[in-house]
Short mmCIF file of C-alpha atoms and ligand atoms in Angstrom, two decimals:
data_model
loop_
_atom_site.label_atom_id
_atom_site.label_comp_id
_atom_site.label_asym_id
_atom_site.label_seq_id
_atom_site.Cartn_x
_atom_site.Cartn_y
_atom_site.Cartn_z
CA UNK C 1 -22.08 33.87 -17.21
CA UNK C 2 -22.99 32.11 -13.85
CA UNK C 3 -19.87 32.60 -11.19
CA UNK C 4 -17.77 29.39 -11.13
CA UNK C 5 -17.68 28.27 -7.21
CA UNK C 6 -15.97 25.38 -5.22
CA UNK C 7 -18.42 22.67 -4.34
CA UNK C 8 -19.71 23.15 -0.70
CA UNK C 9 -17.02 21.75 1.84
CA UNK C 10 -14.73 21.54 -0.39
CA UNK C 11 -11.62 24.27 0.05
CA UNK C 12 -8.95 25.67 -1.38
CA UNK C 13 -5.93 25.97 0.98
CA UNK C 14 -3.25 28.44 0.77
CA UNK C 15 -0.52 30.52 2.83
CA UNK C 16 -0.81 30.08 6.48
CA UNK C 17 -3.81 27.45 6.46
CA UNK C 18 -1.75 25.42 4.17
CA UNK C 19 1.52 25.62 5.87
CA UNK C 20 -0.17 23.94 9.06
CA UNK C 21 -1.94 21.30 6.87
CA UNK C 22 1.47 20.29 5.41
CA UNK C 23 3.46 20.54 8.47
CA UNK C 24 0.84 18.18 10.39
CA UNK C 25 1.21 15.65 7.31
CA UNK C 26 4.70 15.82 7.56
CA UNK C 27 4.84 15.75 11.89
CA UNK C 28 2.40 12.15 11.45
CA UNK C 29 4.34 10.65 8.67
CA UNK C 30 7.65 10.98 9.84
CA UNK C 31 6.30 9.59 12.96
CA UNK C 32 5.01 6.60 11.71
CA UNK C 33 7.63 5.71 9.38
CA UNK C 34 10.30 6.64 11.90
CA UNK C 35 8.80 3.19 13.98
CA UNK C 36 9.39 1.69 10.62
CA UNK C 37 5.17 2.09 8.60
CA UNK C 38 6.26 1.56 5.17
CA UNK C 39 4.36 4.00 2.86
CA UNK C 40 1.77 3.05 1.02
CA UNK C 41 -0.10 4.70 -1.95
CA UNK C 42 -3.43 3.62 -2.65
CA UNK C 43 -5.84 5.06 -5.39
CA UNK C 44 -8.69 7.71 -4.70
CA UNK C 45 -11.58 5.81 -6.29
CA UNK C 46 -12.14 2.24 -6.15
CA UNK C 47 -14.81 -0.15 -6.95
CA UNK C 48 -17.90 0.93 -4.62
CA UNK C 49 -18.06 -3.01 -3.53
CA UNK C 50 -14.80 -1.87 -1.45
CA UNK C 51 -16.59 -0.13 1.03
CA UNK C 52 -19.90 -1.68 1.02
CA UNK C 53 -18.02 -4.95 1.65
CA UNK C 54 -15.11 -2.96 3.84
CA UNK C 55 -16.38 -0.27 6.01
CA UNK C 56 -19.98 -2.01 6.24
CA UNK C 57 -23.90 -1.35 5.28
CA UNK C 58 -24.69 -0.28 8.80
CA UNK C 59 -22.42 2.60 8.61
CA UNK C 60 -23.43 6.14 8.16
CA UNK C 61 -20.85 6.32 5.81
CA UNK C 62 -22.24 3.43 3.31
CA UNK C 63 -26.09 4.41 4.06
CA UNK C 64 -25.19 7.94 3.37
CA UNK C 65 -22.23 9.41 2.69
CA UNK C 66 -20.39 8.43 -0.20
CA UNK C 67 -19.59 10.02 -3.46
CA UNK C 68 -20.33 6.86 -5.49
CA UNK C 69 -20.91 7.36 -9.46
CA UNK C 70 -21.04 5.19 -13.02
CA UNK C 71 -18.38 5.56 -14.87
CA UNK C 72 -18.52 5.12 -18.68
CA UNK C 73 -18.67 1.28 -18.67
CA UNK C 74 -21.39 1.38 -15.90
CA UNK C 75 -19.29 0.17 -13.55
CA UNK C 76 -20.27 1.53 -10.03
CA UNK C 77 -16.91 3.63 -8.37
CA UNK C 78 -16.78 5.42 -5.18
CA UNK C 79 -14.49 8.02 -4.44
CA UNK C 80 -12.57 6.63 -1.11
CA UNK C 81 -14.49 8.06 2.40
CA UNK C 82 -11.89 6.31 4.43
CA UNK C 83 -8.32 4.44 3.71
CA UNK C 84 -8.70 1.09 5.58
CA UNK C 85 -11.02 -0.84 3.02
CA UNK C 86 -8.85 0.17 0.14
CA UNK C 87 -5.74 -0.53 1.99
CA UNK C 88 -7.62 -4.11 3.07
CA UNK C 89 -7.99 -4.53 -1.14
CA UNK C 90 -4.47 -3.88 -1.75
CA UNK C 91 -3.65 -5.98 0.79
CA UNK C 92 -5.52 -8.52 -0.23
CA UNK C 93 -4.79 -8.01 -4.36
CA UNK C 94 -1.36 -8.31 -4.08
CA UNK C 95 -1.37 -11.54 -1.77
CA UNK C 96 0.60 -9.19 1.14
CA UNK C 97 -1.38 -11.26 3.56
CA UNK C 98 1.15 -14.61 1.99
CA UNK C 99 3.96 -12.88 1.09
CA UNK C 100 4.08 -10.39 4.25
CA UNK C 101 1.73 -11.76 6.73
CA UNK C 102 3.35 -9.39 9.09
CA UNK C 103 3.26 -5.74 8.15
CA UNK C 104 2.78 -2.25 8.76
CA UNK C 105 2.06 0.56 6.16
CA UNK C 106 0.99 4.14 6.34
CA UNK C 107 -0.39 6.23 3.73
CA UNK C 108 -1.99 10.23 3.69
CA UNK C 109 -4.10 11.60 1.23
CA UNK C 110 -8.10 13.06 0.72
CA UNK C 111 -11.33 11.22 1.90
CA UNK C 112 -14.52 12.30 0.40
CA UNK C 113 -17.98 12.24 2.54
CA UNK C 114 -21.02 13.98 1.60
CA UNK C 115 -21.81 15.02 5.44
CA UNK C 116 -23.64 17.91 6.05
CA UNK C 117 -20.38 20.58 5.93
CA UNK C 118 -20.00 22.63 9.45
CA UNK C 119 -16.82 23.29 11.38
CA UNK C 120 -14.41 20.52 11.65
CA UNK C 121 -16.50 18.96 9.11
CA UNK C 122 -15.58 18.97 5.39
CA UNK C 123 -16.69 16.96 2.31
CA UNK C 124 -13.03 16.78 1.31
CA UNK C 125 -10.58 16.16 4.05
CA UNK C 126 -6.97 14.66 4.59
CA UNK C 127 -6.63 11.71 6.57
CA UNK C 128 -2.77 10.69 7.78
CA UNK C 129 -3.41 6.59 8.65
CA UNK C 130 -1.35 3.85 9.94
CA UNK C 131 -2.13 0.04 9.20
CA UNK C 132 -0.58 -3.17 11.12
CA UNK C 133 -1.23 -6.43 10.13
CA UNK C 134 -0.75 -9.75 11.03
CA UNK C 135 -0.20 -9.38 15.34
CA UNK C 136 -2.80 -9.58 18.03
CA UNK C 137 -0.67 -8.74 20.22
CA UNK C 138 -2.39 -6.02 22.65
CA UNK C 139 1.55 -4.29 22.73
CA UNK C 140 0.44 -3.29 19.07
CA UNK C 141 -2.58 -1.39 19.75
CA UNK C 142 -0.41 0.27 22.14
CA UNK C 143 2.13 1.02 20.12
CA UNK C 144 -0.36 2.70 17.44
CA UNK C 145 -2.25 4.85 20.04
CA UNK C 146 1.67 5.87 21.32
CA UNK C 147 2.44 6.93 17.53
CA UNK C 148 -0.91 9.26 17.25
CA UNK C 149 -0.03 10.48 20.76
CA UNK C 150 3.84 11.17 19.74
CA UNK C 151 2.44 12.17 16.32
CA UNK C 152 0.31 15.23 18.58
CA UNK C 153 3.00 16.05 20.89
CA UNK C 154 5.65 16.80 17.99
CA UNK C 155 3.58 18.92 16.60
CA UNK C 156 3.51 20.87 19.94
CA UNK C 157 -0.17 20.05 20.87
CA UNK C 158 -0.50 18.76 24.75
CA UNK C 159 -3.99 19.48 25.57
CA UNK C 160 -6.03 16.27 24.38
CA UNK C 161 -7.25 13.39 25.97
CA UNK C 162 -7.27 9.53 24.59
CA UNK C 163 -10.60 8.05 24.69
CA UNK C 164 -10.06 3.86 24.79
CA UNK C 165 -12.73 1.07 25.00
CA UNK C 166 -13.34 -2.58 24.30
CA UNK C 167 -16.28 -3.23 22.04
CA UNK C 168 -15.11 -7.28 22.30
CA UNK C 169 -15.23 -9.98 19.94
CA UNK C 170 -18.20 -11.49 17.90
CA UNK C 171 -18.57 -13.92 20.75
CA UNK C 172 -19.50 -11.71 23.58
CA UNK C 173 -20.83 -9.08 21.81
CA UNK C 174 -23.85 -10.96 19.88
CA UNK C 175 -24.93 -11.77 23.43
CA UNK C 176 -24.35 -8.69 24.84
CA UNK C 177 -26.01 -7.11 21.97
CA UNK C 178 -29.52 -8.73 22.59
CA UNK C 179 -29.36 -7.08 26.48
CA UNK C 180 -28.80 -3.80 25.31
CA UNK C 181 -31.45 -4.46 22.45
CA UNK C 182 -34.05 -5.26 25.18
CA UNK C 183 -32.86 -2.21 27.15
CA UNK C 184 -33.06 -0.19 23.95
CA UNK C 185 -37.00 -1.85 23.21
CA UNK C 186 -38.26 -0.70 26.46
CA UNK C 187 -36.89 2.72 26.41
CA UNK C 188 -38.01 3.01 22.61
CA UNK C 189 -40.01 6.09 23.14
CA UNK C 190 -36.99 8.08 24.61
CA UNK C 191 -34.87 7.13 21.62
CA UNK C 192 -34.63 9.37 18.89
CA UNK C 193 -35.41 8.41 15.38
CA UNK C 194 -32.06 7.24 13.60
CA UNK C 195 -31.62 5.19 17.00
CA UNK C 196 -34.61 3.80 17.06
CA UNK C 197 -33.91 2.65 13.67
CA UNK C 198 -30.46 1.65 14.98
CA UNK C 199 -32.15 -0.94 16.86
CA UNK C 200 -32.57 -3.32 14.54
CA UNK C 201 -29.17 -2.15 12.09
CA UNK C 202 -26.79 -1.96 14.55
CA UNK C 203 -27.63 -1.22 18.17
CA UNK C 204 -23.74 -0.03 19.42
CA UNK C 205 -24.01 2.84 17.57
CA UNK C 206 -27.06 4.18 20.10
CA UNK C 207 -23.85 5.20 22.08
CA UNK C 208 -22.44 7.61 19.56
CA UNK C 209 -25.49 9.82 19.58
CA UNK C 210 -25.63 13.08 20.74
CA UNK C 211 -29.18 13.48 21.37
CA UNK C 212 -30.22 10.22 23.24
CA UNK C 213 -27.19 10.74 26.28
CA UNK C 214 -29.49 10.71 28.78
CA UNK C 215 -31.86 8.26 27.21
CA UNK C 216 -28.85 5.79 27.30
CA UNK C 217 -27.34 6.38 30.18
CA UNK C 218 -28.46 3.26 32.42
CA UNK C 219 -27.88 1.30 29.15
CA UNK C 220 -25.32 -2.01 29.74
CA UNK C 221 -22.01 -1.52 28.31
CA UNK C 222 -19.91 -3.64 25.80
CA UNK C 223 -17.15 -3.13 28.56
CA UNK C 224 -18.62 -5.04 31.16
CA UNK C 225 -19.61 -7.70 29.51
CA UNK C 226 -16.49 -8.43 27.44
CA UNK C 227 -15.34 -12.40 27.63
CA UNK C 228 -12.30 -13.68 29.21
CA UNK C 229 -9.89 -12.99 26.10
CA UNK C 230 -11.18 -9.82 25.25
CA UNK C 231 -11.05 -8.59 28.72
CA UNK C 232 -7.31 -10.12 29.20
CA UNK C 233 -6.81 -8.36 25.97
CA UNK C 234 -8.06 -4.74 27.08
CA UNK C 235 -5.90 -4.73 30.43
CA UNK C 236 -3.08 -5.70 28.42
CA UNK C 237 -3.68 -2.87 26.18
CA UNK C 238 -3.94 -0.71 29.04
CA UNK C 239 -0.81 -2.06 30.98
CA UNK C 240 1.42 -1.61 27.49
CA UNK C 241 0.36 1.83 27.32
CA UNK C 242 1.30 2.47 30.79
CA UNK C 243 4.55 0.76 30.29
CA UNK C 244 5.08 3.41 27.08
CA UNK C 245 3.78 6.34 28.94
CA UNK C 246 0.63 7.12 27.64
CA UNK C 247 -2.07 8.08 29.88
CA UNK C 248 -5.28 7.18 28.62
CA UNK C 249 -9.44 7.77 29.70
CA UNK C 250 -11.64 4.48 29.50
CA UNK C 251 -14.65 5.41 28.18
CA UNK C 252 -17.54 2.63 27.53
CA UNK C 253 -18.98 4.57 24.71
CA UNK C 254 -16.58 5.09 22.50
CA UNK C 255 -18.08 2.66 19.79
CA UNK C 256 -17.06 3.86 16.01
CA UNK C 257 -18.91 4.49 13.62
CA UNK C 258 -17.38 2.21 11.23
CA UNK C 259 -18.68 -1.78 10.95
CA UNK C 260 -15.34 -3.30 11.23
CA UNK C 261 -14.13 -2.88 14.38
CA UNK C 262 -13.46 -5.57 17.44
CA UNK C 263 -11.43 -5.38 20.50
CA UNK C 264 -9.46 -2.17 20.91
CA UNK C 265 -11.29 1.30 19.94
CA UNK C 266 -9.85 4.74 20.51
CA UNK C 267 -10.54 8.47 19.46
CA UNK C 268 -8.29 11.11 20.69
CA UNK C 269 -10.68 14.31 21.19
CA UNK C 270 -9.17 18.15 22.35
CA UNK C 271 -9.89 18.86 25.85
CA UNK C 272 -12.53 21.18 24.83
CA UNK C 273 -14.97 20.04 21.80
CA UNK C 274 -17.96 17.46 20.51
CA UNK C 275 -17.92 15.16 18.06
CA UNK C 276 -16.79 17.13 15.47
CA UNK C 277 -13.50 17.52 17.05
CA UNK C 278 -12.17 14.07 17.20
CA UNK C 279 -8.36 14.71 16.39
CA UNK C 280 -7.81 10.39 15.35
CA UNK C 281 -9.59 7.66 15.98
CA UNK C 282 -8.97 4.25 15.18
CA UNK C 283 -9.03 0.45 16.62
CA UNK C 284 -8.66 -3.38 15.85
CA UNK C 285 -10.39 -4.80 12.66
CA UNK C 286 -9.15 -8.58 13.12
CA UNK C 287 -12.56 -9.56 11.04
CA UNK C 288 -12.45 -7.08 8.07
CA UNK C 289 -9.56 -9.50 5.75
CA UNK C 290 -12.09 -12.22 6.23
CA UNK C 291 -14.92 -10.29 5.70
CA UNK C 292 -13.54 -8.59 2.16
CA UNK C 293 -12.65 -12.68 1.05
CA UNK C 294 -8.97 -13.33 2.10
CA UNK C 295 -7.84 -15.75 5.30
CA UNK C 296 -8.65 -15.04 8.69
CA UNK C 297 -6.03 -12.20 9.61
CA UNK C 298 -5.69 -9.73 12.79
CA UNK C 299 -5.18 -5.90 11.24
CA UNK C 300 -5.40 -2.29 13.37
CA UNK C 301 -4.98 1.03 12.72
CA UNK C 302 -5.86 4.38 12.75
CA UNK C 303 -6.38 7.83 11.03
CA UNK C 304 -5.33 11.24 12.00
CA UNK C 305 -7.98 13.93 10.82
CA UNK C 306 -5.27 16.28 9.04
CA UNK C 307 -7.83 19.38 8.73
CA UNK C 308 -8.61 18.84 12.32
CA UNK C 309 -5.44 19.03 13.86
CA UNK C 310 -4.57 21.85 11.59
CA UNK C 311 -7.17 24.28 13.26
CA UNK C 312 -6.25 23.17 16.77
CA UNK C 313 -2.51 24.46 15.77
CA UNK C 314 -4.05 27.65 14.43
CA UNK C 315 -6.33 28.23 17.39
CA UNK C 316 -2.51 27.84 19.64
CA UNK C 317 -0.17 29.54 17.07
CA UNK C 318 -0.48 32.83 16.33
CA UNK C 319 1.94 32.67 13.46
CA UNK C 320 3.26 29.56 11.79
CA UNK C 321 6.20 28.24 13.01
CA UNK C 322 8.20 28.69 9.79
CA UNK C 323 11.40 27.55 11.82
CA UNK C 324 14.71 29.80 10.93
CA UNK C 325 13.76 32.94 8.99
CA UNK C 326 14.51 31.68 5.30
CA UNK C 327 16.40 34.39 3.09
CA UNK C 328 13.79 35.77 0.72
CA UNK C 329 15.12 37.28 -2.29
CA UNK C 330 12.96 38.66 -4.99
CA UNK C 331 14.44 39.25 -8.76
CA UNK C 332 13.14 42.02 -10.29
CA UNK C 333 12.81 42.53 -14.23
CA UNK C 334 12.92 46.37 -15.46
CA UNK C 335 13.30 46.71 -19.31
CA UNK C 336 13.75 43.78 -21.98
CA UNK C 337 17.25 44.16 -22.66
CA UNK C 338 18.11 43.06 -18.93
CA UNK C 339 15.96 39.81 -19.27
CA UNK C 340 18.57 37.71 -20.50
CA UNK C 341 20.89 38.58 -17.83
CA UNK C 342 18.51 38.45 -15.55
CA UNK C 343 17.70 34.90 -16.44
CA UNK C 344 20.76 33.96 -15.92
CA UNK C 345 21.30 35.47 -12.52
CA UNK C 346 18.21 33.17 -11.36
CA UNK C 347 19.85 30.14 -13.30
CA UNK C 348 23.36 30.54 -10.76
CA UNK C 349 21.18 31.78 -7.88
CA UNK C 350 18.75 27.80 -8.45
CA UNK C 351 21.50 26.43 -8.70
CA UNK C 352 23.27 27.33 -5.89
CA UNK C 353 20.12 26.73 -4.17
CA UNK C 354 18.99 29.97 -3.26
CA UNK C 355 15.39 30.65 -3.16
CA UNK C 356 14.09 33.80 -5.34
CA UNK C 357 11.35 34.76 -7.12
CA UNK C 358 11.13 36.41 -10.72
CA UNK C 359 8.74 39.42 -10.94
CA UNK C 360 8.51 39.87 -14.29
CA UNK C 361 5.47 42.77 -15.74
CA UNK C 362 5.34 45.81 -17.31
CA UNK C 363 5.18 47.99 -14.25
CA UNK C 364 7.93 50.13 -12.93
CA UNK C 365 10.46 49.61 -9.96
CA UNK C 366 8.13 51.34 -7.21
CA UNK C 367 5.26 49.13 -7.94
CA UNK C 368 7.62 46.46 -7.85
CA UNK C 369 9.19 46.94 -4.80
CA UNK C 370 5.73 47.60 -3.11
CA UNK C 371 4.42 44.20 -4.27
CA UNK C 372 8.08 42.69 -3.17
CA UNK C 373 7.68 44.45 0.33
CA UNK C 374 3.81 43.72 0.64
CA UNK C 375 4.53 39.60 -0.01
CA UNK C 376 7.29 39.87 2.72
CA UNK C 377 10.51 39.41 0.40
CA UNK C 378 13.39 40.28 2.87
CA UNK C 379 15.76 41.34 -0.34
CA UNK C 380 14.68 42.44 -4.04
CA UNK C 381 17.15 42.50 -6.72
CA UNK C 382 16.89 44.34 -9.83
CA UNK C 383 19.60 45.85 -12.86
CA UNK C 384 20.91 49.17 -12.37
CA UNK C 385 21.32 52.16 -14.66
CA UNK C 386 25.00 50.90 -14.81
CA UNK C 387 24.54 47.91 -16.16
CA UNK C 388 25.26 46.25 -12.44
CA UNK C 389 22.57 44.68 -10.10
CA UNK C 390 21.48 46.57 -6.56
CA UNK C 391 20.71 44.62 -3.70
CA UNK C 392 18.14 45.99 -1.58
CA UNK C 393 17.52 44.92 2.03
CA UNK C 394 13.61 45.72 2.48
CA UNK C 395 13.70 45.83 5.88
CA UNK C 396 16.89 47.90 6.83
CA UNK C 397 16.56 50.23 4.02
CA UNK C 398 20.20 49.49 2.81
CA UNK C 399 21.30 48.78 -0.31
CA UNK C 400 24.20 47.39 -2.27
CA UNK C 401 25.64 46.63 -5.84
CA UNK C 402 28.08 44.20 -7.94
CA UNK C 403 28.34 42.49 -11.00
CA UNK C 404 25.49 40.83 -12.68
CA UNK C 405 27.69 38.42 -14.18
CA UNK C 406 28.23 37.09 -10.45
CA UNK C 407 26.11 35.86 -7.69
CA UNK C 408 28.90 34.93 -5.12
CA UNK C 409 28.14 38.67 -3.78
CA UNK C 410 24.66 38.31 -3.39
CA UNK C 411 24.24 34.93 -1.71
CA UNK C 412 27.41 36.46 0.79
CA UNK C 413 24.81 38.88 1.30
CA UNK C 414 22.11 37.59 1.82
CA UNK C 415 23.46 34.36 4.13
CA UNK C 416 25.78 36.79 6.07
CA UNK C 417 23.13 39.40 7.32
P1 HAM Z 501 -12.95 7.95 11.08
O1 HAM Z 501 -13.27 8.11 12.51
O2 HAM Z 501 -14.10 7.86 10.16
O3 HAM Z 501 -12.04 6.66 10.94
O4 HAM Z 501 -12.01 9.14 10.62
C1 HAM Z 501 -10.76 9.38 11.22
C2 HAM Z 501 -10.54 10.86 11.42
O5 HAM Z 501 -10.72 11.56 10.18
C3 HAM Z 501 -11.56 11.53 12.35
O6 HAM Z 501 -11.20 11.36 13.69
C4 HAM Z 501 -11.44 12.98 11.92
O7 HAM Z 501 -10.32 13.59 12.51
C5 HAM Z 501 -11.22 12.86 10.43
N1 HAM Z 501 -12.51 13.07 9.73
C6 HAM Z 501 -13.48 12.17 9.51
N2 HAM Z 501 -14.51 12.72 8.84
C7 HAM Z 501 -14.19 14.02 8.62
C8 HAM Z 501 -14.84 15.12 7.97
N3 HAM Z 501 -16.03 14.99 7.37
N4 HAM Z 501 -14.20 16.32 7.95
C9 HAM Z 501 -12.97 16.48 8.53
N5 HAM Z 501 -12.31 15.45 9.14
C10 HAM Z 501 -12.91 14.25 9.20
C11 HAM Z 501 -11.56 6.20 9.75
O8 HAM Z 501 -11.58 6.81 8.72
C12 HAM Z 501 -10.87 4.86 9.87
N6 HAM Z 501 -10.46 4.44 8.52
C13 HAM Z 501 -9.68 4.96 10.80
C14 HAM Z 501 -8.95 3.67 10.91
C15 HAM Z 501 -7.82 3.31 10.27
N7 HAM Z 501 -9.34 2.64 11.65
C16 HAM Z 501 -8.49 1.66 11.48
N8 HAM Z 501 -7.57 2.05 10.62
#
């Protein structure tokens, strides 16, 4: 029978690996919802007209990337590569934009892209992501890239650097688009393929490409050419994050790869690292309600790659920071007719809440004890020949005994040493 595997970049996470992956869900949620993101659920698949309509043809991610499938009805479904156009749908679907015109949600949860997998880049990944609605106020893109910068910094990662840029409004960038379209046409034979091809689709995104740098370099930027509003809107940004403490790189090229954006973009990347390493990234969308069939409405947000920012913690952490050592206590089953007491020792001990673990098995107390000692239990407890229960503390060596009727003594123990 053929060996049953996990689909390429798609993992299984356990122990250590897992630990950081939860804790960095927890760190950005608790952020966010500490400045008051309500928490928002939103399904894994939706209809694939979502994201056609939501994150855009142009985009990598519609022209290539996404899981999308029939279901039994022939209805076409994509599993969700990203959590804004679903969150735009919900939104939308449950008239927030009338009811709550004003709002901020977060959410946290997988994405699915069929990329090619490499480091940093899986097919299934967690995304933590914060949505604001309603304000085009510059003080709000300031306050989200604060959040993912306070999100970062609780989790005890200092070394990373905020990438921000203006890619304007439709109004100066259709112009400005046509300039860098003619720069693009007469350096055509420097441009790689997919850019060349980006010509016509969608120009900006010459600037995320890793082979045409130097092809592009004397290219015009979005940044200089932004209009009036959208430039009073970008030193505004800038001045609000100033005012919060956030220090922040302007860099022209930071364009997204998504279709929705205007105004505000950002990516936070590690000091050291490429593309693949872009911690969150994120920006204005004050087009996308429109586009997706509800009223004109500002929105921004952004999403924290949860995978990502696990590895940079693993590459500064030797060990997980499992805060206080918590008291393990392994309960050990030896012969049937202790079960029943046994199972009520663990009963009291739940209840109390005290963490243990049953071992339950057929093999004797040594092998027991090894397993208990080679999983890093602190204390196992198992029956004795007297009809009482021994305590044994794995790593002095000690042991003790009481009743098994009680578990007063144990918890004493086990709390006081
Ligand atoms: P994005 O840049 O496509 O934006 O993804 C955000 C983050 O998700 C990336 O910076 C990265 O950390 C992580 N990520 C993306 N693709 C992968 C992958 N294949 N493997 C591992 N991690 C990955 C968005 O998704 C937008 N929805 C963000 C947003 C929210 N903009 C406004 N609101």
């Amino acid at each position: 029978m053929a060996k049953l595997s996990a689909i390429r970049g798609f993992h299984d996470s356990t122990g250590d690996i897992l630990e950081r992956i939860e804790r960095v869900e927890a760190v950005a949620r608790k952020t966010l919802e500490f400045a008051c993101y309500e928490p928002i659920r939103l399904p894994i698949v939706e209809h694939s007209e979502v994201f056609l309509r939501g994150v855009g043809h142009s985009s990598d991610i519609v022209q290539k990337e996404m899981y999308t499938f029939e279901d039994a009805s022939g209805r076409s479904l994509t599993l969700r590569p990203e959590g804004t156009a679903g969150f735009i749908r919900a939104y939308l679907e449950h008239g927030l934009y009338k009811e709550r015109p004003v709002c901020k949600y977060c959410y946290s949860g997988p994405m699915f892209r069929h990329e090619r997998p490499q480091k940093g880049r899986l097919r299934q990944f967690h995304q933590v992501g914060a949505e604001a609605m309603g304000v085009s106020d510059p003080c709000l893109d300031a306050e989200l890239i604060t959040l993912a910068d306070r999100t970062l910094r609780s989790l005890g990662l200092g070394e990373f650097e905020i990438h921000l840029n203006s890619i304007g409004c439709e109004a100066c960038r259709e112009p400005f688009k046509q300039d860098l379209v003619a720069f693009l046409q007469k350096n055509c034979t420097m441009l790689c393929e997919d850019c060349r091809q980006r010509i016509v689709l969608n120009p900006l995104r010459v600037f995320d490409c890793k082979v045409c740098k130097e092809a592009i370099e004397k290219a015009p930027v979005m940044l200089e050419h932004l209009c009036q509003e959208c430039l009073e809107h970008f030193q505004a940004v800038k001045a609000c994050l100033s005012a919060f403490g956030v220090d922040v790189n302007i860099n022209p090229r930071i364009v997204r790869g998504l279709d929705y954006y205007n105004r505000t973009t950002f990516e936070i990347y590690p000091e050291e690292g490429g593309a693949q390493s872009v911690l969150v990234a994120g920006g204005r969308y004050d087009g996308l309600v429109e586009t997706m069939g509800g009223p004109p409405t500002a929105g921004i947000g952004f999403a924290l790659g949860v995978e990502r920012v696990a590895e940079r913690l693993q590459q500064k952490e030797k060990k997980p920071d499992l805060g206080v050592e918590k008291p393990s206590l392994a309960v050990i089953a030896l012969g049937e007719q202790e079960k029943p007491a046994l199972c009520r020792v663990l009963t009291k001990l739940w209840d109390a809440g005290t963490s243990a673990m049953p071992v339950w098995g057929p093999q004797g107390l040594k092998a027991k004890l090894r397993f208990v000692d080679k999983r890093g239990f602190r204390y196992a407890l198992f029956p004795s020949d007297a009809g009482r229960m021994i305590l044994k503390d794995m790593q002095a060596g000690s042991q003790s005994e009481g009743p098994s009727a009680e578990t007063g003594w144990i918890m004493a123990h086990i709390h006081t040493l």
